Each structure stands twice: as structure tokens, then as C-alpha cells.
């Protein structure tokens, strides 16, 4: 199903749509408050954008520098061309060490690579330890937001899920109680895991170390209790120097949740004695995106989610209406590069209002890129038959002024008397949820002419 069909399912529940919209707008509002407290906010955005431009122009050098320094620190570095290689590498690390259970903190890259089902199929128990991720894992769902994976659920839904899977009291929905239940359940998982996996927010070429940001401390608990730490990293996560880190840490949490800083910014440099750290650097189509001049800036993304929180379409259609792991405006730029046909509708899930571009901490020109994808998608003929036909028809009329004027006068006469099925049908997607306005008696041109004549007469 395409975006609008999936969105139609989401908006069937009016109350949920309203609540989802307000919840995300509140996060956007908190972000605004925080950014206003930093006088140099715009300078930080500019600097972050420049650092990312430098990284992408020298990506090969920075990646090699990172690898050399990481190896010096005792970290094992692996390279994965695609999702399958990433999953194979991780499975091999786990099976070579007889790992039966792995705990995992939030990593959108592993979602992108579908790591969980792959490992489970190969006999490894995988437990997501981020609270939102654990909730959706129990429900067998995918994240609907990159920072707030369970934002589509209410506390009552969580209560039901915990009652079914974790044996909490039936009907309980008090957040404190539910958090205690989750804490008890997850402690046991941490204590019995043989390996821990984290994502990577920033990898520092200069030191070979990396940083993982969480609000729950689950990444730290996992990696400090298990002897093996695996970190999955997209190759664009590199920053050149330790000193650059402050720029991104200040931008990330404020943009994501309106916090001045993420609760835990954990720095990993080398394994503890007798422990191992493995880092898997993944391409999975990123280098192709790097080669697309119009879209390479999408690789600046630090996955803060601010473009989703502000997007009027995302807020009212929910993350599951997008066909890719990363939903919302940034996902709609990344996804067509991976599979144009499958994700063609995503670039149209936008009003092109530009609010995403305004809030993006690394200054990605998101709405311009969406517009560019639309042009490519239309040229490739990947838009629906009804839209294609209507656009051709409109183009025909717009390029023939006389015919356009005649058609306009006819339409104004026909609309008020036409049977409903002629106006509201499959060809009129706009009219699905809207009534046409009353047709004016005169066209704008006629009105303008008569007004002009009247004012000339007065003079
Ligand atoms: S595109 Fe910008 S606003 Fe959207 S998630 Fe990435 S960094 Fe954040």
C-alpha cells in the first residue's frame, strides 16, 4: 500500500490522530524553547553543517583514520557492504563466542538491516532494552518514529501489552507502575545476556572512539555487564575531531526532545580487560546516495527526529504510513534512493512547507530534496494513473488560455448541478475528505476586468 492508503487507515481513529498530532507538536514546542536559550544556535547549525560537508568530501580518509585508531585501541573493525553482510558479520561474532542471548539498545541501522528477525531465525535470543523498542518488540511492530519508537501507542496500549507478555495487573496504565514492571523485566535480561549491541551516534576519526546517546542508560548497562560489545554504525556517522563532538551533542538532544543534553552520552574508546568491542561499519546504499549530487546532503542527518515532529503530514498520518524504516521527511529522501518504485509515494507525503528544513540542526535542504525526488519519480512514470492523467489534462488546459477560459466557464455552470458521482470519484483524491467550495459566478479574470472598468469609470 502507498502512503496515502496507509495514512487513511491511521486517520480512521480521529482521537488517536488528534492525540498523536498534539504529542509531537509538544515535542517540537519543547525544542523551540531550548533553541531560544542558546544565542549561538544558528551558528551551531551552520558549523555542524560545514563539519558534515567536510566529512562527506573526505569520507574515505576519515573512515580509514577511524579504523586505524580504533584498531590501535583494541577494537575489532568490520566492514559491511549491505544489510546482509552486516547481519552475517554479527551472527558470526555471536556464534563464534557461543552467545545465546544478546541485549540491544536503540539502533535504527539494525532496524534498517532487519537484524532481529535474522538473528532470531538463527537461534539467538535478541532483547531490545530501550523501553519504547521493547514495547513494540513485544507487540511485534516496527518503530513509528526514530527517537520515540512507540509514540503511536497510548499508556493503556502499553498496559495491555505488559499484562499479556509480562504479567502486569490487568487494566493498569499508571506510567510509574508500568515503568517498574519494565525495569524488573529488563534487569533480568541484562544480567543473563552474553553480548550487547548498541548503535553509534558519533564516531571520532581522530581518536578511534565512539559515542552512544541514550536517555535510559540501557546501552551502558548492557555493554558493562556483557563481555562482548558490538556497535553497528552507518558510514556517515564519522566526525573528524573530539572537539567537534560538542557541536553535535548540543544540537542533538535539543532538536530531538527539547532536552539540553541527552541523559547519557557514553564514550567508548577501548575494551576493558578480557572484554571485546566490535564495530561494524555499514554502507547499505549510503555511498550511492553520496554520489547523487542533489541528495548527498541527506547523509548529514544525525537522526534527531525534529523534521518528523514538525511535519504536518507525519504528525497526522503516523510513522507506519511510510514504507521505510526511517519515516517522515528525511525518510522520504532516503527511501527512494534504495527502491524508487516501492517508496515512490513517500516524496509526495509532504506539503513542501519547509518547516522540516527550518528545524533541521544540520541544515539539510529537506523540502527541496523532496521536490527533486518528485520530479524524478514523475519522469520515471512511478506516480499513480489518476495523478498522471489529471496532471496531463491540467497541463493541456493550462497551455491553451482560450480553452482554459471556456472550460472554466463551463465548469462553473456544471458543478452546481452535476450528480455527486461525477465530482467525487477515484479521479478526485482531493475530494475524499473534502467538499468542493461553491463555484463563483465569475472567474477571477472577469471579476478583475469588471473591477478595473468600474474604477476607470469613477475616475
Ligand atoms: S533530517 Fe535533520 S531534522 Fe530530520 S532527523 Fe535528520 S538531522 Fe534531524
Short mmCIF file of C-alpha atoms and ligand atoms in Angstrom, two decimals:
data_model
loop_
_atom_site.label_atom_id
_atom_site.label_comp_id
_atom_site.label_asym_id
_atom_site.label_seq_id
_atom_site.Cartn_x
_atom_site.Cartn_y
_atom_site.Cartn_z
CA UNK A 1 0.00 0.00 0.00
CA UNK A 2 1.19 3.53 -0.67
CA UNK A 3 1.49 6.35 1.87
CA UNK A 4 -1.98 7.78 1.38
CA UNK A 5 -3.64 4.35 1.68
CA UNK A 6 -1.76 3.58 4.91
CA UNK A 7 -2.44 7.07 6.23
CA UNK A 8 -6.16 6.54 5.53
CA UNK A 9 -6.05 3.59 7.96
CA UNK A 10 -4.31 5.66 10.63
CA UNK A 11 -6.71 8.59 10.46
CA UNK A 12 -9.77 6.34 10.82
CA UNK A 13 -9.21 6.78 14.57
CA UNK A 14 -9.91 10.51 14.96
CA UNK A 15 -8.98 10.65 18.64
CA UNK A 16 -5.64 8.92 18.09
CA UNK A 17 -4.79 11.15 15.14
CA UNK A 18 -5.51 14.21 17.22
CA UNK A 19 -3.54 12.97 20.17
CA UNK A 20 -0.56 11.89 18.01
CA UNK A 21 -0.51 15.30 16.35
CA UNK A 22 -0.58 17.13 19.71
CA UNK A 23 2.03 14.87 21.35
CA UNK A 24 4.56 15.52 18.59
CA UNK A 25 3.76 19.20 18.40
CA UNK A 26 4.52 19.39 22.12
CA UNK A 27 7.98 17.90 21.45
CA UNK A 28 8.51 20.46 18.69
CA UNK A 29 7.45 23.20 21.14
CA UNK A 30 9.98 21.97 23.75
CA UNK A 31 12.64 22.02 21.03
CA UNK A 32 11.80 25.64 20.22
CA UNK A 33 12.07 26.68 23.88
CA UNK A 34 15.50 25.08 24.20
CA UNK A 35 16.88 26.54 20.99
CA UNK A 36 15.86 30.04 22.08
CA UNK A 37 18.01 29.63 25.20
CA UNK A 38 21.15 29.22 23.06
CA UNK A 39 22.03 32.58 21.48
CA UNK A 40 24.53 30.95 19.13
CA UNK A 41 22.01 28.33 17.93
CA UNK A 42 22.14 29.35 14.26
CA UNK A 43 25.96 29.46 14.36
CA UNK A 44 25.96 25.92 15.78
CA UNK A 45 23.70 24.71 12.95
CA UNK A 46 25.94 26.34 10.39
CA UNK A 47 29.06 24.87 11.93
CA UNK A 48 27.53 21.39 12.15
CA UNK A 49 26.52 21.61 8.50
CA UNK A 50 30.03 22.68 7.50
CA UNK A 51 31.62 19.85 9.50
CA UNK A 52 29.34 17.35 7.79
CA UNK A 53 30.17 18.81 4.36
CA UNK A 54 33.85 18.35 5.16
CA UNK A 55 33.24 14.78 6.36
CA UNK A 56 31.42 13.76 3.21
CA UNK A 57 34.08 15.30 0.96
CA UNK A 58 36.81 13.36 2.79
CA UNK A 59 34.86 10.33 3.89
CA UNK A 60 37.40 7.79 2.64
CA UNK A 61 40.23 9.41 4.62
CA UNK A 62 38.23 9.84 7.81
CA UNK A 63 36.96 6.26 7.74
CA UNK A 64 40.45 4.87 7.31
CA UNK A 65 41.78 7.17 10.06
CA UNK A 66 38.98 5.99 12.35
CA UNK A 67 39.69 2.35 11.58
CA UNK A 68 43.44 2.72 12.26
CA UNK A 69 42.88 4.46 15.58
CA UNK A 70 40.12 2.06 16.65
CA UNK A 71 42.36 -0.95 15.92
CA UNK A 72 45.19 0.70 17.92
CA UNK A 73 42.73 0.95 20.80
CA UNK A 74 42.00 -2.77 20.61
CA UNK A 75 38.61 -2.52 18.85
CA UNK A 76 37.81 -5.04 16.09
CA UNK A 77 36.63 -3.21 12.95
CA UNK A 78 34.41 -4.91 10.34
CA UNK A 79 33.09 -3.53 7.04
CA UNK A 80 29.68 -4.42 5.63
CA UNK A 81 28.68 -3.61 2.07
CA UNK A 82 24.98 -4.16 2.73
CA UNK A 83 22.40 -5.29 5.28
CA UNK A 84 23.02 -8.97 4.59
CA UNK A 85 26.77 -8.67 5.22
CA UNK A 86 26.09 -6.67 8.39
CA UNK A 87 23.81 -9.39 9.71
CA UNK A 88 26.22 -12.18 8.74
CA UNK A 89 29.15 -10.48 10.47
CA UNK A 90 27.17 -10.06 13.67
CA UNK A 91 25.90 -13.64 13.61
CA UNK A 92 29.46 -14.91 13.18
CA UNK A 93 30.75 -12.84 16.10
CA UNK A 94 27.96 -14.24 18.26
CA UNK A 95 28.17 -17.88 17.19
CA UNK A 96 31.99 -17.96 17.45
CA UNK A 97 31.57 -16.98 21.10
CA UNK A 98 28.60 -19.25 21.83
CA UNK A 99 26.34 -16.31 22.54
CA UNK A 100 22.73 -17.40 23.06
CA UNK A 101 21.23 -14.11 24.23
CA UNK A 102 22.02 -10.54 23.22
CA UNK A 103 20.62 -7.29 24.63
CA UNK A 104 20.33 -4.38 22.27
CA UNK A 105 19.93 -0.64 22.74
CA UNK A 106 18.20 1.52 20.13
CA UNK A 107 19.75 1.34 16.68
CA UNK A 108 17.81 2.39 13.60
CA UNK A 109 20.55 0.83 11.48
CA UNK A 110 19.76 -2.63 12.83
CA UNK A 111 16.08 -1.96 12.06
CA UNK A 112 17.12 -0.97 8.54
CA UNK A 113 19.08 -4.24 8.22
CA UNK A 114 16.29 -6.34 9.81
CA UNK A 115 18.84 -7.77 12.23
CA UNK A 116 16.42 -9.03 14.88
CA UNK A 117 14.47 -11.49 12.69
CA UNK A 118 17.74 -12.67 11.11
CA UNK A 119 19.35 -13.48 14.47
CA UNK A 120 16.19 -14.99 15.93
CA UNK A 121 15.89 -17.25 12.87
CA UNK A 122 19.47 -18.35 13.58
CA UNK A 123 18.76 -19.28 17.17
CA UNK A 124 19.91 -16.13 19.02
CA UNK A 125 17.57 -14.52 21.54
CA UNK A 126 17.53 -10.74 21.00
CA UNK A 127 16.05 -8.41 23.59
CA UNK A 128 15.54 -4.72 22.85
CA UNK A 129 16.21 -2.77 26.03
CA UNK A 130 15.11 0.74 25.11
CA UNK A 131 11.66 0.94 26.72
CA UNK A 132 9.85 2.07 23.57
CA UNK A 133 11.66 -0.51 21.47
CA UNK A 134 10.86 -3.29 23.96
CA UNK A 135 7.17 -2.37 23.90
CA UNK A 136 6.98 -2.62 20.13
CA UNK A 137 9.14 -5.74 20.08
CA UNK A 138 6.62 -7.45 22.40
CA UNK A 139 3.80 -6.31 20.09
CA UNK A 140 5.72 -7.47 17.01
CA UNK A 141 5.58 -3.99 15.49
CA UNK A 142 8.16 -1.72 13.92
CA UNK A 143 9.17 1.71 15.31
CA UNK A 144 6.93 4.55 14.14
CA UNK A 145 9.48 7.28 14.97
CA UNK A 146 13.28 7.22 15.09
CA UNK A 147 13.57 8.76 18.56
CA UNK A 148 10.17 7.87 20.04
CA UNK A 149 9.56 4.40 18.59
CA UNK A 150 6.27 3.78 20.44
CA UNK A 151 4.80 7.29 20.07
CA UNK A 152 1.80 5.80 18.25
CA UNK A 153 0.75 3.96 21.44
CA UNK A 154 -1.10 5.22 24.48
CA UNK A 155 -0.30 4.17 28.05
CA UNK A 156 -3.42 1.97 28.01
CA UNK A 157 -1.98 0.07 25.00
CA UNK A 158 1.28 -0.39 26.90
CA UNK A 159 -0.65 -1.62 29.98
CA UNK A 160 -2.42 -4.23 27.85
CA UNK A 161 0.85 -5.33 26.23
CA UNK A 162 2.62 -5.70 29.59
CA UNK A 163 -0.35 -7.60 31.04
CA UNK A 164 -0.25 -10.03 28.11
CA UNK A 165 3.51 -10.57 27.94
CA UNK A 166 4.95 -9.59 31.32
CA UNK A 167 2.07 -10.49 33.64
CA UNK A 168 1.37 -6.97 34.97
CA UNK A 169 -2.04 -6.19 36.55
CA UNK A 170 -4.94 -6.22 34.12
CA UNK A 171 -6.13 -2.72 33.21
CA UNK A 172 -3.13 -0.99 34.84
CA UNK A 173 -1.95 2.04 32.91
CA UNK A 174 -0.11 4.13 35.51
CA UNK A 175 3.23 5.10 33.86
CA UNK A 176 5.19 4.69 37.12
CA UNK A 177 3.81 1.21 37.69
CA UNK A 178 4.43 0.21 34.07
CA UNK A 179 8.00 1.55 34.22
CA UNK A 180 8.64 -0.55 37.35
CA UNK A 181 7.33 -3.64 35.56
CA UNK A 182 9.61 -2.94 32.59
CA UNK A 183 12.58 -2.29 34.87
CA UNK A 184 12.12 -5.62 36.69
CA UNK A 185 11.77 -7.48 33.42
CA UNK A 186 14.77 -5.81 31.74
CA UNK A 187 17.13 -6.21 34.72
CA UNK A 188 16.83 -9.94 34.38
CA UNK A 189 17.61 -9.70 30.66
CA UNK A 190 20.71 -7.56 31.25
CA UNK A 191 22.03 -9.99 33.86
CA UNK A 192 21.65 -13.05 31.67
CA UNK A 193 22.90 -11.69 28.31
CA UNK A 194 26.20 -12.82 26.79
CA UNK A 195 26.57 -9.87 24.39
CA UNK A 196 25.28 -6.32 23.95
CA UNK A 197 24.69 -4.34 20.80
CA UNK A 198 24.48 -0.57 20.51
CA UNK A 199 24.18 1.93 17.70
CA UNK A 200 26.72 4.71 17.14
CA UNK A 201 25.74 8.37 17.24
CA UNK A 202 29.19 9.76 16.51
CA UNK A 203 32.48 8.04 15.63
CA UNK A 204 35.57 10.20 16.05
CA UNK A 205 38.25 9.74 13.38
CA UNK A 206 40.93 11.44 15.47
CA UNK A 207 40.62 9.06 18.44
CA UNK A 208 39.02 5.87 17.09
CA UNK A 209 36.39 6.16 19.84
CA UNK A 210 32.63 6.48 19.52
CA UNK A 211 29.68 7.95 21.39
CA UNK A 212 26.25 6.45 22.09
CA UNK A 213 23.45 8.72 23.34
CA UNK A 214 20.52 7.30 25.35
CA UNK A 215 18.09 8.62 27.91
CA UNK A 216 17.61 5.39 29.83
CA UNK A 217 21.18 4.22 30.43
CA UNK A 218 20.27 0.90 28.83
CA UNK A 219 23.24 0.94 26.44
CA UNK A 220 25.65 1.32 29.37
CA UNK A 221 24.00 -1.38 31.47
CA UNK A 222 24.12 -3.79 28.55
CA UNK A 223 27.72 -3.27 27.50
CA UNK A 224 29.12 -3.18 31.03
CA UNK A 225 27.51 -6.44 32.02
CA UNK A 226 28.27 -8.44 28.86
CA UNK A 227 31.78 -9.46 27.74
CA UNK A 228 31.10 -8.66 24.06
CA UNK A 229 30.01 -5.23 22.79
CA UNK A 230 29.01 -4.91 19.12
CA UNK A 231 28.39 -1.41 17.71
CA UNK A 232 26.54 -1.00 14.38
CA UNK A 233 27.49 2.17 12.58
CA UNK A 234 26.39 3.78 9.32
CA UNK A 235 29.48 5.05 7.48
CA UNK A 236 28.22 8.65 7.60
CA UNK A 237 28.44 8.80 11.40
CA UNK A 238 32.06 9.94 11.35
CA UNK A 239 33.14 13.29 12.74
CA UNK A 240 36.75 14.42 12.36
CA UNK A 241 37.82 15.54 15.84
CA UNK A 242 36.92 15.15 19.51
CA UNK A 243 36.41 18.91 19.68
CA UNK A 244 33.62 18.68 17.06
CA UNK A 245 31.59 16.47 19.35
CA UNK A 246 30.35 19.36 21.50
CA UNK A 247 28.69 20.98 18.47
CA UNK A 248 26.65 17.88 17.71
CA UNK A 249 25.82 16.93 21.30
CA UNK A 250 24.43 20.42 21.91
CA UNK A 251 22.30 20.22 18.78
CA UNK A 252 21.12 16.63 19.03
CA UNK A 253 19.21 16.49 22.32
CA UNK A 254 17.71 19.97 21.97
CA UNK A 255 16.45 19.15 18.48
CA UNK A 256 15.25 15.66 19.38
CA UNK A 257 13.35 16.02 22.64
CA UNK A 258 13.93 19.58 23.82
CA UNK A 259 16.45 18.48 26.47
CA UNK A 260 19.65 20.49 26.97
CA UNK A 261 21.65 17.25 26.80
CA UNK A 262 20.90 13.55 26.42
CA UNK A 263 20.83 11.89 29.86
CA UNK A 264 23.69 9.54 28.97
CA UNK A 265 26.33 10.40 26.37
CA UNK A 266 28.55 7.34 26.70
CA UNK A 267 32.06 7.41 25.26
CA UNK A 268 33.68 4.13 24.21
CA UNK A 269 37.38 4.11 23.44
CA UNK A 270 38.77 0.67 24.19
CA UNK A 271 37.55 -2.64 25.62
CA UNK A 272 38.01 -3.46 29.28
CA UNK A 273 40.44 -6.26 30.13
CA UNK A 274 39.13 -9.65 28.88
CA UNK A 275 36.24 -7.96 27.03
CA UNK A 276 35.78 -7.26 23.31
CA UNK A 277 34.42 -4.37 21.29
CA UNK A 278 33.47 -4.90 17.65
CA UNK A 279 32.37 -2.12 15.37
CA UNK A 280 30.56 -2.90 12.11
CA UNK A 281 30.74 -0.04 9.58
CA UNK A 282 27.85 -0.33 7.14
CA UNK A 283 27.36 1.11 3.67
CA UNK A 284 23.97 -0.30 2.56
CA UNK A 285 23.42 2.22 -0.29
CA UNK A 286 24.94 5.19 1.52
CA UNK A 287 27.80 5.52 -0.97
CA UNK A 288 25.23 5.60 -3.80
CA UNK A 289 23.43 8.43 -2.04
CA UNK A 290 26.79 10.16 -1.61
CA UNK A 291 27.20 10.04 -5.38
CA UNK A 292 23.83 11.73 -6.02
CA UNK A 293 24.70 15.39 -6.02
CA UNK A 294 21.15 16.56 -5.30
CA UNK A 295 20.68 14.19 -2.36
CA UNK A 296 24.11 13.71 -0.76
CA UNK A 297 23.30 16.26 1.93
CA UNK A 298 20.73 13.82 3.33
CA UNK A 299 23.77 11.97 4.75
CA UNK A 300 24.35 14.89 7.15
CA UNK A 301 21.41 13.55 9.18
CA UNK A 302 22.08 12.96 12.89
CA UNK A 303 18.69 11.23 13.37
CA UNK A 304 17.22 13.74 15.82
CA UNK A 305 13.66 13.32 14.53
CA UNK A 306 12.90 17.08 14.59
CA UNK A 307 11.74 17.04 10.96
CA UNK A 308 9.14 14.40 11.90
CA UNK A 309 7.89 16.28 14.96
CA UNK A 310 7.26 19.41 12.94
CA UNK A 311 5.89 17.82 9.76
CA UNK A 312 2.10 18.35 9.49
CA UNK A 313 1.77 15.23 7.33
CA UNK A 314 3.82 12.97 9.61
CA UNK A 315 2.02 14.19 12.71
CA UNK A 316 -1.36 13.40 11.21
CA UNK A 317 -0.52 10.20 9.36
CA UNK A 318 1.78 8.35 11.82
CA UNK A 319 5.12 6.68 11.17
CA UNK A 320 3.65 3.38 10.00
CA UNK A 321 2.12 5.04 6.95
CA UNK A 322 5.62 5.38 5.46
CA UNK A 323 7.03 2.32 3.72
CA UNK A 324 10.60 2.68 5.05
CA UNK A 325 12.33 2.17 8.42
CA UNK A 326 13.03 5.90 8.68
CA UNK A 327 9.69 7.69 8.25
CA UNK A 328 8.85 11.37 7.82
CA UNK A 329 10.62 13.97 5.70
CA UNK A 330 14.17 12.58 5.96
CA UNK A 331 12.99 9.01 5.38
CA UNK A 332 11.18 10.23 2.27
CA UNK A 333 14.51 11.42 0.85
CA UNK A 334 16.48 8.31 1.83
CA UNK A 335 13.93 5.69 0.78
CA UNK A 336 13.54 6.43 -2.96
CA UNK A 337 17.32 6.07 -3.32
CA UNK A 338 17.00 2.50 -2.05
CA UNK A 339 13.92 1.41 -4.04
CA UNK A 340 12.32 4.08 -6.20
CA UNK A 341 9.27 2.06 -7.16
CA UNK A 342 8.48 0.74 -3.69
CA UNK A 343 8.88 4.10 -1.95
CA UNK A 344 7.65 6.41 -4.74
CA UNK A 345 4.68 7.72 -2.76
CA UNK A 346 6.81 8.91 0.19
CA UNK A 347 8.18 12.02 -1.55
CA UNK A 348 4.58 13.18 -2.03
CA UNK A 349 3.76 12.86 1.69
CA UNK A 350 4.67 16.49 2.28
CA UNK A 351 3.12 19.91 1.94
CA UNK A 352 6.58 21.26 0.99
CA UNK A 353 6.02 23.93 3.65
CA UNK A 354 9.73 23.84 4.52
CA UNK A 355 9.24 23.52 8.28
CA UNK A 356 11.49 20.41 8.24
CA UNK A 357 14.30 22.42 6.67
CA UNK A 358 13.85 25.20 9.24
CA UNK A 359 14.29 22.88 12.24
CA UNK A 360 16.99 20.57 10.88
CA UNK A 361 20.06 21.03 13.12
CA UNK A 362 22.47 20.24 10.29
CA UNK A 363 20.68 22.40 7.72
CA UNK A 364 19.62 19.74 5.24
CA UNK A 365 17.50 21.30 2.48
CA UNK A 366 14.85 18.65 3.07
CA UNK A 367 11.88 20.11 1.21
CA UNK A 368 14.00 20.99 -1.83
CA UNK A 369 15.21 17.39 -1.99
CA UNK A 370 11.64 16.10 -1.69
CA UNK A 371 10.67 18.30 -4.61
CA UNK A 372 13.60 16.96 -6.64
CA UNK A 373 12.59 13.36 -5.94
CA UNK A 374 9.06 14.19 -7.11
CA UNK A 375 10.42 15.37 -10.44
CA UNK A 376 12.48 12.19 -10.85
CA UNK A 377 9.60 9.96 -9.78
CA UNK A 378 7.22 11.68 -12.23
CA UNK A 379 9.76 11.40 -15.08
CA UNK A 380 10.20 7.71 -14.33
CA UNK A 381 6.42 7.27 -14.54
CA UNK A 382 6.17 6.00 -10.96
CA UNK A 383 3.14 8.09 -9.96
CA UNK A 384 -0.41 6.75 -9.89
CA UNK A 385 -2.50 6.53 -13.03
CA UNK A 386 -5.11 9.01 -11.75
CA UNK A 387 -2.49 11.61 -10.80
CA UNK A 388 -0.64 11.15 -14.07
CA UNK A 389 -3.84 11.54 -16.10
CA UNK A 390 -5.04 14.55 -14.16
CA UNK A 391 -1.65 16.27 -14.46
CA UNK A 392 -1.57 15.68 -18.22
CA UNK A 393 -5.10 17.01 -18.52
CA UNK A 394 -4.32 20.10 -16.46
CA UNK A 395 -1.13 20.69 -18.49
CA UNK A 396 -3.18 20.53 -21.66
CA UNK A 397 -5.65 23.16 -20.44
CA UNK A 398 -3.08 25.43 -18.79
CA UNK A 399 -1.11 25.70 -22.03
CA UNK A 400 -4.24 26.78 -24.03
CA UNK A 401 -5.59 30.00 -22.45
CA UNK A 402 -8.73 30.26 -24.59
CA UNK A 403 -9.69 26.67 -23.97
CA UNK A 404 -8.89 27.09 -20.27
CA UNK A 405 -11.22 30.11 -20.01
CA UNK A 406 -14.00 28.31 -21.86
CA UNK A 407 -13.59 25.17 -19.72
CA UNK A 408 -13.61 27.33 -16.57
CA UNK A 409 -16.93 28.95 -17.52
CA UNK A 410 -18.43 25.52 -18.29
CA UNK A 411 -17.18 24.00 -15.04
CA UNK A 412 -18.70 26.86 -13.03
CA UNK A 413 -22.05 26.07 -14.62
CA UNK A 414 -21.78 22.29 -14.36
CA UNK A 415 -20.51 21.92 -10.77
CA UNK A 416 -23.66 23.14 -9.02
CA UNK A 417 -25.92 20.72 -10.96
CA UNK A 418 -23.62 17.74 -11.59
CA UNK A 419 -24.52 14.43 -9.90
CA UNK A 420 -22.25 13.62 -6.95
CA UNK A 421 -20.57 10.60 -8.56
CA UNK A 422 -19.21 12.84 -11.33
CA UNK A 423 -17.34 15.03 -8.86
CA UNK A 424 -16.40 12.59 -6.12
CA UNK A 425 -14.78 9.52 -7.62
CA UNK A 426 -11.41 7.76 -7.89
CA UNK A 427 -10.01 10.51 -10.11
CA UNK A 428 -10.59 13.09 -7.38
CA UNK A 429 -8.38 12.06 -4.46
CA UNK A 430 -8.62 15.62 -3.11
CA UNK A 431 -12.39 15.21 -2.71
CA UNK A 432 -12.08 12.11 -0.50
CA UNK A 433 -12.27 14.07 2.72
CA UNK A 434 -13.32 17.46 1.38
CA UNK A 435 -16.32 19.11 -0.21
CA UNK A 436 -15.73 21.35 -3.20
CA UNK A 437 -16.35 25.02 -2.44
CA UNK A 438 -19.29 26.74 -4.15
CA UNK A 439 -18.34 27.75 -7.68
CA UNK A 440 -18.15 31.57 -8.02
CA UNK A 441 -20.38 33.19 -10.63
CA UNK A 442 -17.45 34.92 -12.34
CA UNK A 443 -13.87 33.84 -13.00
CA UNK A 444 -11.08 35.91 -11.44
CA UNK A 445 -10.29 37.37 -14.87
CA UNK A 446 -13.94 38.50 -15.33
CA UNK A 447 -14.05 39.95 -11.84
CA UNK A 448 -10.77 41.79 -12.36
CA UNK A 449 -11.93 43.25 -15.67
CA UNK A 450 -15.22 44.48 -14.22
CA UNK A 451 -13.50 45.99 -11.15
CA UNK A 452 -11.00 47.74 -13.39
CA UNK A 453 -13.75 49.10 -15.60
CA UNK A 454 -15.68 50.39 -12.58
CA UNK A 455 -12.65 52.17 -11.16
CA UNK A 456 -11.86 53.70 -14.59
CA UNK A 457 -15.44 54.98 -14.84
CA UNK A 458 -15.19 56.55 -11.39
CA UNK A 459 -12.06 58.42 -12.45
S1 LIG B 1 16.96 15.38 8.63
FE1 LIG B 1 17.63 16.89 10.12
S2 LIG B 1 15.80 17.19 11.41
FE2 LIG B 1 15.46 15.27 10.29
S3 LIG B 1 16.22 13.66 11.64
FE3 LIG B 1 17.92 14.24 10.30
S4 LIG B 1 19.06 15.78 11.44
FE4 LIG B 1 17.06 15.62 12.41
#
